[in-house]
Amino acid sequence: RRSPSEAEARAEAQALSPSRTLSRTTQAQAQAASMESSEAPTRSGGCLCGGVAYVGRGVPGVQECHCSLCNRWCGGPFNAVLFPAGVEITKDDTLSWYASSAWAQRGFCTTCGSDLFWKSGDAMAAALGTLDDYSDLPGPMKQHIFWDQK
C-alpha cells in the first residue's frame, strides 16, 4: 500500500472533523447537548490495561476510515467515534502520542498497545472499540472515508 499524499492526509483530517462527519440531525442533537457541556451525554472508555481512560461528551458520530495510515496503525479500518463536545482524558499514566503526519497525531497505551485516539488540531476521535459500551450506537456503519484505499 502506498502512503497517502499530503492532500489525501489533509482530506483525512478534514473528513474526521466532527462538524463534517455528523449528519444534520445528529449535528443539531449534538449542538443542543453541547450547549452546556456538564449536561451533555457522556461515554467513558479506555485501554485494555486501564492505564488510559477518557470521557467523551455529546452525541457521538461514528465513521470508518480506510486510509493507509489508519490501516497500518490499527491493522484495518479505524472505527472512529467523534464527540462534538470533546474528549477529556481522565487518566494518562501510559498514554503516548505518535506524530503520524505533519497534521495528525495518534494516541496509544505504552503498556498494552491499545490504539486509542486520533487528533488534528482541535479535532479528536476515539477508537470505537475502546468505549466501555457502544452497544446502543446506531449501526450499521454508514460513513466511510478513503473507501477507494480499501
PDB file of C-alpha atoms in Angstrom:
ATOM      1  CA  ARG A   1       0.000   0.000   0.000  1.00  0.00           C
ATOM      2  CA  ARG A   2       1.131   3.466  -0.716  1.00  0.00           C
ATOM      3  CA  SER A   3       1.238   6.244   1.846  1.00  0.00           C
ATOM      4  CA  PRO A   4      -1.363   8.951   1.348  1.00  0.00           C
ATOM      5  CA  SER A   5      -0.239  12.164  -0.278  1.00  0.00           C
ATOM      6  CA  GLU A   6      -0.249  15.368   1.735  1.00  0.00           C
ATOM      7  CA  ALA A   7      -3.560  16.315   0.094  1.00  0.00           C
ATOM      8  CA  GLU A   8      -5.086  12.929   0.995  1.00  0.00           C
ATOM      9  CA  ALA A   9      -3.923  13.190   4.580  1.00  0.00           C
ATOM     10  CA  ARG A  10      -5.358  16.702   4.862  1.00  0.00           C
ATOM     11  CA  ALA A  11      -8.611  15.349   3.459  1.00  0.00           C
ATOM     12  CA  GLU A  12      -8.485  12.691   6.221  1.00  0.00           C
ATOM     13  CA  ALA A  13      -8.120  15.403   8.848  1.00  0.00           C
ATOM     14  CA  GLN A  14     -10.986  17.363   7.339  1.00  0.00           C
ATOM     15  CA  ALA A  15     -13.155  14.248   6.985  1.00  0.00           C
ATOM     16  CA  LEU A  16     -12.593  13.308  10.624  1.00  0.00           C
ATOM     17  CA  SER A  17     -13.595  16.776  11.790  1.00  0.00           C
ATOM     18  CA  PRO A  18     -16.793  16.354  13.852  1.00  0.00           C
ATOM     19  CA  SER A  19     -18.650  19.121  12.005  1.00  0.00           C
ATOM     20  CA  ARG A  20     -18.091  17.330   8.683  1.00  0.00           C
ATOM     21  CA  THR A  21     -18.942  13.802   9.759  1.00  0.00           C
ATOM     22  CA  LEU A  22     -22.189  14.108  11.658  1.00  0.00           C
ATOM     23  CA  SER A  23     -25.496  14.213   9.818  1.00  0.00           C
ATOM     24  CA  ARG A  24     -27.525  17.416  10.145  1.00  0.00           C
ATOM     25  CA  THR A  25     -29.890  15.725  12.570  1.00  0.00           C
ATOM     26  CA  THR A  26     -27.024  14.408  14.651  1.00  0.00           C
ATOM     27  CA  GLN A  27     -25.302  17.810  14.500  1.00  0.00           C
ATOM     28  CA  ALA A  28     -28.427  19.529  15.802  1.00  0.00           C
ATOM     29  CA  GLN A  29     -28.729  16.970  18.591  1.00  0.00           C
ATOM     30  CA  ALA A  30     -25.034  17.311  19.387  1.00  0.00           C
ATOM     31  CA  GLN A  31     -25.180  21.098  19.438  1.00  0.00           C
ATOM     32  CA  ALA A  32     -28.169  21.027  21.758  1.00  0.00           C
ATOM     33  CA  ALA A  33     -26.413  18.530  24.020  1.00  0.00           C
ATOM     34  CA  SER A  34     -23.195  20.511  23.862  1.00  0.00           C
ATOM     35  CA  MET A  35     -24.737  23.828  24.859  1.00  0.00           C
ATOM     36  CA  GLU A  36     -23.995  23.003  28.460  1.00  0.00           C
ATOM     37  CA  SER A  37     -21.096  20.567  28.481  1.00  0.00           C
ATOM     38  CA  SER A  38     -21.866  19.499  32.031  1.00  0.00           C
ATOM     39  CA  GLU A  39     -25.312  18.413  30.808  1.00  0.00           C
ATOM     40  CA  ALA A  40     -24.096  16.750  27.605  1.00  0.00           C
ATOM     41  CA  PRO A  41     -24.399  12.959  27.499  1.00  0.00           C
ATOM     42  CA  THR A  42     -21.132  11.201  28.262  1.00  0.00           C
ATOM     43  CA  ARG A  43     -19.469   7.919  27.391  1.00  0.00           C
ATOM     44  CA  SER A  44     -16.411   6.503  29.083  1.00  0.00           C
ATOM     45  CA  GLY A  45     -13.642   4.410  27.627  1.00  0.00           C
ATOM     46  CA  GLY A  46     -10.027   3.441  27.957  1.00  0.00           C
ATOM     47  CA  CYS A  47      -7.296   0.999  27.106  1.00  0.00           C
ATOM     48  CA  LEU A  48      -7.052  -2.720  27.840  1.00  0.00           C
ATOM     49  CA  CYS A  49      -4.769  -2.429  30.884  1.00  0.00           C
ATOM     50  CA  GLY A  50      -6.512   0.577  32.467  1.00  0.00           C
ATOM     51  CA  GLY A  51      -3.541   2.934  32.151  1.00  0.00           C
ATOM     52  CA  VAL A  52      -5.534   5.356  29.969  1.00  0.00           C
ATOM     53  CA  ALA A  53      -9.135   6.450  30.491  1.00  0.00           C
ATOM     54  CA  TYR A  54     -11.322   9.119  28.924  1.00  0.00           C
ATOM     55  CA  VAL A  55     -14.815  10.581  28.851  1.00  0.00           C
ATOM     56  CA  GLY A  56     -16.403  11.718  25.588  1.00  0.00           C
ATOM     57  CA  ARG A  57     -19.136  14.358  25.694  1.00  0.00           C
ATOM     58  CA  GLY A  58     -22.057  14.847  23.359  1.00  0.00           C
ATOM     59  CA  VAL A  59     -23.990  12.610  20.990  1.00  0.00           C
ATOM     60  CA  PRO A  60     -21.248  10.672  19.193  1.00  0.00           C
ATOM     61  CA  GLY A  61     -20.878  10.215  15.480  1.00  0.00           C
ATOM     62  CA  VAL A  62     -19.176   7.088  14.153  1.00  0.00           C
ATOM     63  CA  GLN A  63     -17.235   6.604  10.940  1.00  0.00           C
ATOM     64  CA  GLU A  64     -14.768   4.171   9.441  1.00  0.00           C
ATOM     65  CA  CYS A  65     -11.532   5.366   7.824  1.00  0.00           C
ATOM     66  CA  HIS A  66      -9.829   3.204   5.201  1.00  0.00           C
ATOM     67  CA  CYS A  67      -6.735   5.367   4.581  1.00  0.00           C
ATOM     68  CA  SER A  68      -3.384   3.626   4.507  1.00  0.00           C
ATOM     69  CA  LEU A  69      -2.213   5.351   7.711  1.00  0.00           C
ATOM     70  CA  CYS A  70      -5.214   4.111   9.700  1.00  0.00           C
ATOM     71  CA  ASN A  71      -4.900   0.628   8.214  1.00  0.00           C
ATOM     72  CA  ARG A  72      -1.260   0.422   9.265  1.00  0.00           C
ATOM     73  CA  TRP A  73      -1.956   1.927  12.679  1.00  0.00           C
ATOM     74  CA  CYS A  74      -4.676  -0.448  13.776  1.00  0.00           C
ATOM     75  CA  GLY A  75      -4.441  -3.360  11.360  1.00  0.00           C
ATOM     76  CA  GLY A  76      -7.575  -2.404   9.433  1.00  0.00           C
ATOM     77  CA  PRO A  77     -10.007   0.471   9.077  1.00  0.00           C
ATOM     78  CA  PHE A  78     -10.097   2.879  12.015  1.00  0.00           C
ATOM     79  CA  ASN A  79     -13.567   2.940  13.554  1.00  0.00           C
ATOM     80  CA  ALA A  80     -13.657   6.485  14.895  1.00  0.00           C
ATOM     81  CA  VAL A  81     -16.055   7.888  17.479  1.00  0.00           C
ATOM     82  CA  LEU A  82     -16.359  11.661  17.281  1.00  0.00           C
ATOM     83  CA  PHE A  83     -17.629  13.545  20.319  1.00  0.00           C
ATOM     84  CA  PRO A  84     -18.925  17.019  19.399  1.00  0.00           C
ATOM     85  CA  ALA A  85     -18.407  18.413  22.915  1.00  0.00           C
ATOM     86  CA  GLY A  86     -14.916  16.973  23.178  1.00  0.00           C
ATOM     87  CA  VAL A  87     -12.938  14.250  24.872  1.00  0.00           C
ATOM     88  CA  GLU A  88     -11.481  14.601  28.352  1.00  0.00           C
ATOM     89  CA  ILE A  89      -8.576  12.299  29.129  1.00  0.00           C
ATOM     90  CA  THR A  90      -9.115  11.373  32.771  1.00  0.00           C
ATOM     91  CA  LYS A  91      -6.129   9.062  33.195  1.00  0.00           C
ATOM     92  CA  ASP A  92      -2.967   9.246  31.117  1.00  0.00           C
ATOM     93  CA  ASP A  93      -0.460   7.153  33.069  1.00  0.00           C
ATOM     94  CA  THR A  94       0.607   5.183  29.983  1.00  0.00           C
ATOM     95  CA  LEU A  95      -0.618   7.439  27.157  1.00  0.00           C
ATOM     96  CA  SER A  96       1.842   8.357  24.440  1.00  0.00           C
ATOM     97  CA  TRP A  97       1.369  10.266  21.196  1.00  0.00           C
ATOM     98  CA  TYR A  98       2.889   9.499  17.805  1.00  0.00           C
ATOM     99  CA  ALA A  99       3.032  12.183  15.101  1.00  0.00           C
ATOM    100  CA  SER A 100       1.876  10.092  12.140  1.00  0.00           C
ATOM    101  CA  SER A 101       1.960  13.092   9.812  1.00  0.00           C
ATOM    102  CA  ALA A 102       2.639  16.812   9.900  1.00  0.00           C
ATOM    103  CA  TRP A 103      -1.001  17.483  10.862  1.00  0.00           C
ATOM    104  CA  ALA A 104      -2.173  14.499  12.912  1.00  0.00           C
ATOM    105  CA  GLN A 105      -1.190  12.524  15.995  1.00  0.00           C
ATOM    106  CA  ARG A 106      -2.264   9.112  17.232  1.00  0.00           C
ATOM    107  CA  GLY A 107      -2.570   8.247  20.905  1.00  0.00           C
ATOM    108  CA  PHE A 108      -1.811   4.781  22.243  1.00  0.00           C
ATOM    109  CA  CYS A 109      -1.085   2.968  25.501  1.00  0.00           C
ATOM    110  CA  THR A 110       2.596   2.203  26.032  1.00  0.00           C
ATOM    111  CA  THR A 111       1.804  -0.796  28.246  1.00  0.00           C
ATOM    112  CA  CYS A 112      -0.903  -2.773  26.444  1.00  0.00           C
ATOM    113  CA  GLY A 113      -0.564  -1.219  22.979  1.00  0.00           C
ATOM    114  CA  SER A 114      -4.217  -0.188  22.607  1.00  0.00           C
ATOM    115  CA  ASP A 115      -4.849   2.249  19.743  1.00  0.00           C
ATOM    116  CA  LEU A 116      -6.916   4.980  21.401  1.00  0.00           C
ATOM    117  CA  PHE A 117      -7.053   8.382  19.715  1.00  0.00           C
ATOM    118  CA  TRP A 118      -6.576  10.297  16.506  1.00  0.00           C
ATOM    119  CA  LYS A 119      -6.258  14.074  16.724  1.00  0.00           C
ATOM    120  CA  SER A 120      -5.556  17.003  14.473  1.00  0.00           C
ATOM    121  CA  GLY A 121      -5.744  20.499  15.883  1.00  0.00           C
ATOM    122  CA  ASP A 122      -8.895  20.711  17.995  1.00  0.00           C
ATOM    123  CA  ALA A 123     -10.490  17.609  16.435  1.00  0.00           C
ATOM    124  CA  MET A 124     -10.035  14.341  18.311  1.00  0.00           C
ATOM    125  CA  ALA A 125     -11.610  10.936  17.734  1.00  0.00           C
ATOM    126  CA  ALA A 126     -11.539   7.868  19.951  1.00  0.00           C
ATOM    127  CA  ALA A 127     -11.343   4.295  18.698  1.00  0.00           C
ATOM    128  CA  LEU A 128     -14.807   2.715  18.815  1.00  0.00           C
ATOM    129  CA  GLY A 129     -13.577  -0.469  20.498  1.00  0.00           C
ATOM    130  CA  THR A 130     -12.156   1.488  23.429  1.00  0.00           C
ATOM    131  CA  LEU A 131     -15.593   2.632  24.629  1.00  0.00           C
ATOM    132  CA  ASP A 132     -16.827   0.842  27.731  1.00  0.00           C
ATOM    133  CA  ASP A 133     -20.189   0.327  25.989  1.00  0.00           C
ATOM    134  CA  TYR A 134     -21.092   1.084  22.394  1.00  0.00           C
ATOM    135  CA  SER A 135     -23.962  -1.382  22.000  1.00  0.00           C
ATOM    136  CA  ASP A 136     -26.552   1.378  21.590  1.00  0.00           C
ATOM    137  CA  LEU A 137     -24.736   3.365  18.906  1.00  0.00           C
ATOM    138  CA  PRO A 138     -26.508   3.391  15.561  1.00  0.00           C
ATOM    139  CA  GLY A 139     -25.458   0.730  13.109  1.00  0.00           C
ATOM    140  CA  PRO A 140     -24.580  -0.493  10.613  1.00  0.00           C
ATOM    141  CA  MET A 141     -21.656   1.785   9.811  1.00  0.00           C
ATOM    142  CA  LYS A 142     -22.887   4.402   7.343  1.00  0.00           C
ATOM    143  CA  GLN A 143     -19.950   6.726   6.932  1.00  0.00           C
ATOM    144  CA  HIS A 144     -16.717   5.587   5.335  1.00  0.00           C
ATOM    145  CA  ILE A 145     -13.783   7.732   4.260  1.00  0.00           C
ATOM    146  CA  PHE A 146     -10.923   6.802   1.921  1.00  0.00           C
ATOM    147  CA  TRP A 147     -13.092   3.928   0.636  1.00  0.00           C
ATOM    148  CA  ASP A 148     -11.007   3.829  -2.547  1.00  0.00           C
ATOM    149  CA  GLN A 149      -7.991   2.722  -0.490  1.00  0.00           C
ATOM    150  CA  LYS A 150      -9.849  -0.271   0.923  1.00  0.00           C
TER     151      LYS A 150
END
